[in-house]
mmCIF file of C-alpha atoms in Angstrom:
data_model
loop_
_atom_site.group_PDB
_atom_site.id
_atom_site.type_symbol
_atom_site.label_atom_id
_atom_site.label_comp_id
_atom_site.label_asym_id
_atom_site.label_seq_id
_atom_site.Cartn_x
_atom_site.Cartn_y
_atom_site.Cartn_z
ATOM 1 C CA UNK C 24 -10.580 -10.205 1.277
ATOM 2 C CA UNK C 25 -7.466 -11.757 -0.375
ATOM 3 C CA UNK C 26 -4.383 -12.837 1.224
ATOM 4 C CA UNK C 27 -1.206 -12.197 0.435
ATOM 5 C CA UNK C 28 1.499 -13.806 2.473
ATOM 6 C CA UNK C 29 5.467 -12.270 2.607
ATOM 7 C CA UNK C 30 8.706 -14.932 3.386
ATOM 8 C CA UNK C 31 10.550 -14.014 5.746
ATOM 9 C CA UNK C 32 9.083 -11.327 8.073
ATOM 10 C CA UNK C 33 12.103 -10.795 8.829
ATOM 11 C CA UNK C 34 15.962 -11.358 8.129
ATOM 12 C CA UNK C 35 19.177 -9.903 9.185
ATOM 13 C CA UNK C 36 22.209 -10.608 6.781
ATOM 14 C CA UNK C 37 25.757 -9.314 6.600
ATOM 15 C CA UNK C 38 26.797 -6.804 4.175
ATOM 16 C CA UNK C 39 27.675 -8.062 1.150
ATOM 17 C CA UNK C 40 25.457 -11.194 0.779
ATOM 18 C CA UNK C 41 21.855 -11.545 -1.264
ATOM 19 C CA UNK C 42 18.792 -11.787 0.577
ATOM 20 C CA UNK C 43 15.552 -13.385 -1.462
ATOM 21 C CA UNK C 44 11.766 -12.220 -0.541
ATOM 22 C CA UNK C 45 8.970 -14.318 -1.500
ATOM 23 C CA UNK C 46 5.524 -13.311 -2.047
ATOM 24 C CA UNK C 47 2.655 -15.242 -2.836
ATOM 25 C CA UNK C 48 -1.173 -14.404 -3.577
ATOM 26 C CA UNK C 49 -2.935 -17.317 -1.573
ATOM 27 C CA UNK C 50 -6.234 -17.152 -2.642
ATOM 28 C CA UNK C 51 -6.317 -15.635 -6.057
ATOM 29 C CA UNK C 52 -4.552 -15.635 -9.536
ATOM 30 C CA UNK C 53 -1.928 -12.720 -9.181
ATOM 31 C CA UNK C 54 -1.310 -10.952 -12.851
ATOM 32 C CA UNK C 55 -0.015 -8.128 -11.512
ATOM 33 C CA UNK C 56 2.502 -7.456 -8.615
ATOM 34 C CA UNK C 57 4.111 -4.747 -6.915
ATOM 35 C CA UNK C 58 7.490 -4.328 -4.541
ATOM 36 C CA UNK C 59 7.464 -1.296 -2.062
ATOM 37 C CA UNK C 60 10.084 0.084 0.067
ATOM 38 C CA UNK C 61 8.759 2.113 2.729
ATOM 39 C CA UNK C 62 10.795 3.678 5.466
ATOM 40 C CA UNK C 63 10.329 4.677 8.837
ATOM 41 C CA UNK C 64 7.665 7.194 9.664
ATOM 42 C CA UNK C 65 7.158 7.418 5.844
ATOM 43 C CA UNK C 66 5.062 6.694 2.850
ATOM 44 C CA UNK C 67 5.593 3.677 0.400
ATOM 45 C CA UNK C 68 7.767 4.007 -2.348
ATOM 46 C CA UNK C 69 7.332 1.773 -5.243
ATOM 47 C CA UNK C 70 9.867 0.454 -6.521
ATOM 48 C CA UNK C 71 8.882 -1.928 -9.260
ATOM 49 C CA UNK C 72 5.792 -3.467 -11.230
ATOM 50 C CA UNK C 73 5.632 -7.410 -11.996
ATOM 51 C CA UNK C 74 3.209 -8.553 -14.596
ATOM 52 C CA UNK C 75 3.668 -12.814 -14.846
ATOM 53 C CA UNK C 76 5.996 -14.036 -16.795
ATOM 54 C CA UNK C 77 7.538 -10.405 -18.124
ATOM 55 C CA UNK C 78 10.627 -8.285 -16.965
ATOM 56 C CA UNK C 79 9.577 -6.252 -13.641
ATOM 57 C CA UNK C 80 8.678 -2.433 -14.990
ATOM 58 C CA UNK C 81 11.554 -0.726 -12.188
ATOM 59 C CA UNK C 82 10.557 2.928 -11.390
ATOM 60 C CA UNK C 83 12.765 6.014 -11.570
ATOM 61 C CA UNK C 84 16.248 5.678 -9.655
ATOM 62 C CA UNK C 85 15.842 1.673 -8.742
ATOM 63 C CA UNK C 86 18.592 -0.268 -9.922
ATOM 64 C CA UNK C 87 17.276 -3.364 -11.707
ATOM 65 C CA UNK C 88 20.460 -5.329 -11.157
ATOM 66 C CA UNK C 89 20.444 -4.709 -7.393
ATOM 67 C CA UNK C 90 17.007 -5.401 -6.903
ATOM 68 C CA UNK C 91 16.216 -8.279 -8.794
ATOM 69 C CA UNK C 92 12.692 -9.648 -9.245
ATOM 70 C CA UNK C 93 11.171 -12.824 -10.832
ATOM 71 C CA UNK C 94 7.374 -13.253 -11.215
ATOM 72 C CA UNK C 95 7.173 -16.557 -12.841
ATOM 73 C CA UNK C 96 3.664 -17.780 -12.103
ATOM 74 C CA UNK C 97 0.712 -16.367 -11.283
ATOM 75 C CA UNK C 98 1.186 -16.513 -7.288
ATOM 76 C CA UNK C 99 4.743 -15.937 -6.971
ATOM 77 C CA UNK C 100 7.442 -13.127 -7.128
ATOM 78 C CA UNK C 101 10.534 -12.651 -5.506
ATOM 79 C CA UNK C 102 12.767 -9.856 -4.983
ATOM 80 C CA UNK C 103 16.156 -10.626 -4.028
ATOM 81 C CA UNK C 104 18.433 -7.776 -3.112
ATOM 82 C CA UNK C 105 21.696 -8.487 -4.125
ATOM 83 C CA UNK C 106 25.351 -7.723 -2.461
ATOM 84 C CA UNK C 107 23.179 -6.268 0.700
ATOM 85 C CA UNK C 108 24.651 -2.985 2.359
ATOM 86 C CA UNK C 109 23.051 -1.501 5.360
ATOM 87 C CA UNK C 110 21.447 1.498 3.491
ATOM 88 C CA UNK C 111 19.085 -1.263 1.953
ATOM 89 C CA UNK C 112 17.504 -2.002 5.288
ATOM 90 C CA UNK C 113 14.355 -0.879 4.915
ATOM 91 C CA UNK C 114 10.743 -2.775 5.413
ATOM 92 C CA UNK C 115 9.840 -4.291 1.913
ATOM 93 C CA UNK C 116 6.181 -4.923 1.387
ATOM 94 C CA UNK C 117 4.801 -6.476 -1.999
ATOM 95 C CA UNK C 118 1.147 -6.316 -3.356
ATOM 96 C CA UNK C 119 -0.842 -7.740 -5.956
ATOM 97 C CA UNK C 120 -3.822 -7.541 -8.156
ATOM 98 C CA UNK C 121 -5.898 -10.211 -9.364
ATOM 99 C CA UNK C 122 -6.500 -9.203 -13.021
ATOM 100 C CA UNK C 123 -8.233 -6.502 -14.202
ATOM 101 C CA UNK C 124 -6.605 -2.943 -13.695
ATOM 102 C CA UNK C 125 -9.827 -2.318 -11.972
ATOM 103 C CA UNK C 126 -9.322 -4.900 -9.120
ATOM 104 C CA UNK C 127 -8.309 -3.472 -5.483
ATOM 105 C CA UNK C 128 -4.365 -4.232 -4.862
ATOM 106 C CA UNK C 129 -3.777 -6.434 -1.676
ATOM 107 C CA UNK C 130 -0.806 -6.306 0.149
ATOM 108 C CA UNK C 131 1.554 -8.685 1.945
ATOM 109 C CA UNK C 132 2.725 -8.145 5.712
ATOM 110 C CA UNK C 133 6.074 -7.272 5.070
ATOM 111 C CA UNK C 134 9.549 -8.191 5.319
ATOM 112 C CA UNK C 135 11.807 -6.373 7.531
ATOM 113 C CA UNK C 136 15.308 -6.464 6.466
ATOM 114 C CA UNK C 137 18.350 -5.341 8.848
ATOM 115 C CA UNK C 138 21.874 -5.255 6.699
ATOM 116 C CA UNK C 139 24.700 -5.206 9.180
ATOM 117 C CA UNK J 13 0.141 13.114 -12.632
ATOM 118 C CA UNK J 14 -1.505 12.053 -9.759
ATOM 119 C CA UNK J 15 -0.966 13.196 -6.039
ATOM 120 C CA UNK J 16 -2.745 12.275 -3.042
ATOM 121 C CA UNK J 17 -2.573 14.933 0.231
ATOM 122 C CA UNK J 18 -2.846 14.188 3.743
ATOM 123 C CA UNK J 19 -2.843 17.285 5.261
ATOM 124 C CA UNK J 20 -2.471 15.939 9.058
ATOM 125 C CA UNK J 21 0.382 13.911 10.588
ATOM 126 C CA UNK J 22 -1.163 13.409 13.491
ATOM 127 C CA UNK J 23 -5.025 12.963 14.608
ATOM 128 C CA UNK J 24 -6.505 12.600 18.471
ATOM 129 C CA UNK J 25 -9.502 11.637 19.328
ATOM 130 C CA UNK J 26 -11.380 10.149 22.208
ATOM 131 C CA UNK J 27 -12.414 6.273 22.336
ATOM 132 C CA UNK J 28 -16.384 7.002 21.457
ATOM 133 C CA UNK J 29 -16.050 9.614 19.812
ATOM 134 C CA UNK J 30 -16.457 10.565 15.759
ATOM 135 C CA UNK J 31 -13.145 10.718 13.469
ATOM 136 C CA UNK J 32 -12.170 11.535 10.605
ATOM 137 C CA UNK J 33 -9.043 11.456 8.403
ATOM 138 C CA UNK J 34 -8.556 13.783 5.609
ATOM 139 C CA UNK J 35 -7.129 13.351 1.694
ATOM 140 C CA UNK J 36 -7.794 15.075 -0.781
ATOM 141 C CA UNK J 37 -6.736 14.410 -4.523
ATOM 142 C CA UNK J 38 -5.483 14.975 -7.902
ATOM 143 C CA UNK J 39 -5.664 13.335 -10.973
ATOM 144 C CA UNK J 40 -5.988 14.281 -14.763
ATOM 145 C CA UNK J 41 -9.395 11.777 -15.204
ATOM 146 C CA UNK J 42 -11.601 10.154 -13.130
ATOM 147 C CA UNK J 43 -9.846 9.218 -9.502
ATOM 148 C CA UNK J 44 -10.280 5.338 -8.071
ATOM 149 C CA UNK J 45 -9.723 6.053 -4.615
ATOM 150 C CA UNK J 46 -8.775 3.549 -1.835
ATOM 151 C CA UNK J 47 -7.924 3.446 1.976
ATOM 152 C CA UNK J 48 -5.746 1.305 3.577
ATOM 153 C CA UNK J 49 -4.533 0.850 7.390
ATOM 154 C CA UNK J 50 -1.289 -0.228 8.716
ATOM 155 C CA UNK J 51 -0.419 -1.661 12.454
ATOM 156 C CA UNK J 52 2.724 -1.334 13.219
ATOM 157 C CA UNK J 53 5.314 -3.643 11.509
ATOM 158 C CA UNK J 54 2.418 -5.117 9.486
ATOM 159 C CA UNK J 55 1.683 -4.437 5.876
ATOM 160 C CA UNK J 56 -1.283 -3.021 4.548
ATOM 161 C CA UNK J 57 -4.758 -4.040 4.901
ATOM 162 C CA UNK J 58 -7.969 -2.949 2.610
ATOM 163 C CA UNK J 59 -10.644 -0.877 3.971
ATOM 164 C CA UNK J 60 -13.053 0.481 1.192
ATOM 165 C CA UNK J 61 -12.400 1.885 -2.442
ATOM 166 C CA UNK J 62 -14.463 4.546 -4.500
ATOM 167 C CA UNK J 63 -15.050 4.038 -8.425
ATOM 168 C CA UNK J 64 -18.067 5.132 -9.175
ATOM 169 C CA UNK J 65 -22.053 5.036 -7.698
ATOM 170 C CA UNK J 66 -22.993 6.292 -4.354
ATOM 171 C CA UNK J 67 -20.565 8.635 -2.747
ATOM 172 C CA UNK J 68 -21.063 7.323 0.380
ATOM 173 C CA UNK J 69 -18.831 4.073 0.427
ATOM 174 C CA UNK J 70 -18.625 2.029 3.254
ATOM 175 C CA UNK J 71 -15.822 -0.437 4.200
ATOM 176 C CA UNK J 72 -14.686 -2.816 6.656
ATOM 177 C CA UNK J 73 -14.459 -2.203 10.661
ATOM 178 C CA UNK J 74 -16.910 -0.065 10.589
ATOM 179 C CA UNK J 75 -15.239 2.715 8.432
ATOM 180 C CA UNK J 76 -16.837 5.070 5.418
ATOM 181 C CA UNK J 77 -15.195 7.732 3.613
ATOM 182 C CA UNK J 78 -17.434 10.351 1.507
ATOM 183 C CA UNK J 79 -16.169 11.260 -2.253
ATOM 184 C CA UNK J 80 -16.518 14.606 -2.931
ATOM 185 C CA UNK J 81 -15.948 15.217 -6.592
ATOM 186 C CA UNK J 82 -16.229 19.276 -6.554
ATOM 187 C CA UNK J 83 -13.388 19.190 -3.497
ATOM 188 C CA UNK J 84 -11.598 16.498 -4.800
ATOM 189 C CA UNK J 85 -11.712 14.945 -1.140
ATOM 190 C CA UNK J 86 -11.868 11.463 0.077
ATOM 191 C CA UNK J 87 -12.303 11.745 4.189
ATOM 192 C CA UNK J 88 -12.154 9.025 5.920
ATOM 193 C CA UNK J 89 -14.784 8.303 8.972
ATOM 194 C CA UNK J 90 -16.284 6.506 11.945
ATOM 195 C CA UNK J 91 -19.043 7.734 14.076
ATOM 196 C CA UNK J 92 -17.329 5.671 17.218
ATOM 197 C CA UNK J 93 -13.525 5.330 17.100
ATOM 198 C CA UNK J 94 -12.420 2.733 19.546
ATOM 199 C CA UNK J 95 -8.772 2.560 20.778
ATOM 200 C CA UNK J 96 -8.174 -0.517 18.844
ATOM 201 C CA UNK J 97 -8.385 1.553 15.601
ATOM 202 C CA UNK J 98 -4.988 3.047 16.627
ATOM 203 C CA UNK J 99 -2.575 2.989 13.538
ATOM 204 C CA UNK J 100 -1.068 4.491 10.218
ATOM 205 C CA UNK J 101 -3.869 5.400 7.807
ATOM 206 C CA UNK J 102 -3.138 5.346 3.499
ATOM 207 C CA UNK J 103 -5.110 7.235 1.155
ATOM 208 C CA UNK J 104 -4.469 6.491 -2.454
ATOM 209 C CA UNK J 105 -5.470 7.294 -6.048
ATOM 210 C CA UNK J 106 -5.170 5.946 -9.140
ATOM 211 C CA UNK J 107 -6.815 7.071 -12.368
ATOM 212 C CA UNK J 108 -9.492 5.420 -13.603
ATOM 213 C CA UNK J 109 -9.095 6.251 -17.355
ATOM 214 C CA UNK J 110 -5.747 4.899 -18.249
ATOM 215 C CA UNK J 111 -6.106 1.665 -16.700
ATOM 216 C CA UNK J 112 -2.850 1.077 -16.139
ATOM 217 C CA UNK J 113 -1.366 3.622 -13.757
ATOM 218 C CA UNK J 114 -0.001 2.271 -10.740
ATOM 219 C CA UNK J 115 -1.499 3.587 -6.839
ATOM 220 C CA UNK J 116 0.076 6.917 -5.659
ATOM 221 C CA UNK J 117 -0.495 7.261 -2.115
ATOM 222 C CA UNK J 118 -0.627 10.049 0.442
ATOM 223 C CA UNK J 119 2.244 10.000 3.993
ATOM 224 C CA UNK J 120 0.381 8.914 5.747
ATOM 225 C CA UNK J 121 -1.983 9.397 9.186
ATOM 226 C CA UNK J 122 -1.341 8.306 12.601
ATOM 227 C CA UNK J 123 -4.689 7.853 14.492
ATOM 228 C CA UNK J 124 -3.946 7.903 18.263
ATOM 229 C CA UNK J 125 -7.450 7.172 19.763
ATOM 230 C CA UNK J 126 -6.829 7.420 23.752
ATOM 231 C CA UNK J 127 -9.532 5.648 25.746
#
């Protein structure tokens, strides 16, 4: 199957400071990707859609400015989370589709991230 | 909208012996079903999908899950389970019609499989 890789696996920060997320489709062309939030015991929570080169779609009660994402070629987004707090540690996985809407989503490993 | 169930937190089951995990669906069209595992601290990975065809579908490690249009259900299955197979089972739906709705997935199933 496809790979998608995640950068870091893990980071601690203090509160405050931005944190950037890379995620890369290794194997395939990546039109469309997706950050998740998913926390412990719990489902994953999407928080925003990526199509290359356009604004990230942002889902009900995500703030765009906090969580900032860039998906400016076909295999790369990032999500940075800006001015960190610890209520934003949370594991953060991202996914992505090849193409068509029809294609399976793969997803990365995940980043943990631990605001102190 | 779309909503995916999985009714069980929780399931047990002997190394050797069959499992399954259940979901059932809902969606306004046609469903495009997946499942996906996670180990711990470890995103997501792929096991099978349903569009359309044989309900049947078979997927990787050994697993199959059976569509069942008139129960809207989408169980997942093994006829073995080994202990490796331990982890936190996805089920998720997306409607086929629209095209560009985004995955809605289910809480979640921990299999425990004890050897």
């Amino acid at each position: 199957g496809a790979v998608v890789s995640q950068h870091p696996s893990r980071v601690i920060c203090k509160s405050g400071t931005s944190v950037k997320i890379e995620c890369r489709s290794l194997d395939f062309q990546a039109t469309t990707m997706f950050w998740y939030r998913q926390f412990p015991k719990k489902s994953l929570m999407l928080m925003a859609t990526s199509n290359e080169g356009s604004k990230a779609t942002y889902e009900q009660g995500v703030e765009k400015d906090k969580f900032l994402i860039n998906h400016a070629s076909l295999t790369l987004s990032t999500l940075t989370v800006t001015s960190a707090h610890p209520e934003d540690s949370s594991f953060y996985i991202c996914s992505a589709r090849e193409g068509s809407w029809a294609d399976t989503q793969y997803f990365g490993p995940g980043t943990r991230l631990t605001v102190l | 909208a779309q909503s995916v169930a999985q009714p069980e937190d929780q399931v047990n089951v002997a190394e050797g012996n069959p499992l399954t995990v259940k979901c059932t669906y809902s969606v306004s069209g046609n469903p495009y079903l997946f499942w996906y595992v996670q180990y711990p601290n470890r995103g997501l990975q792929f096991l099978l999908k349903y569009i359309t065809g044989d309900n049947l579908v078979k997927g990787s490690y050994g697993f199959e899950a059976e569509f069942n249009k008139s129960q809207t259900s989408f169980h997942l299955k093994k006829p073995s389970a080994l202990v490796s197979d331990s982890a936190l089972y996805f089920c998720a739906v997306r409607e086929l019609d629209t095209g560009y709705s985004t995955l809605t997935f289910g809480k979640g199933t921990m299999l425990l499989v004890s050897p």
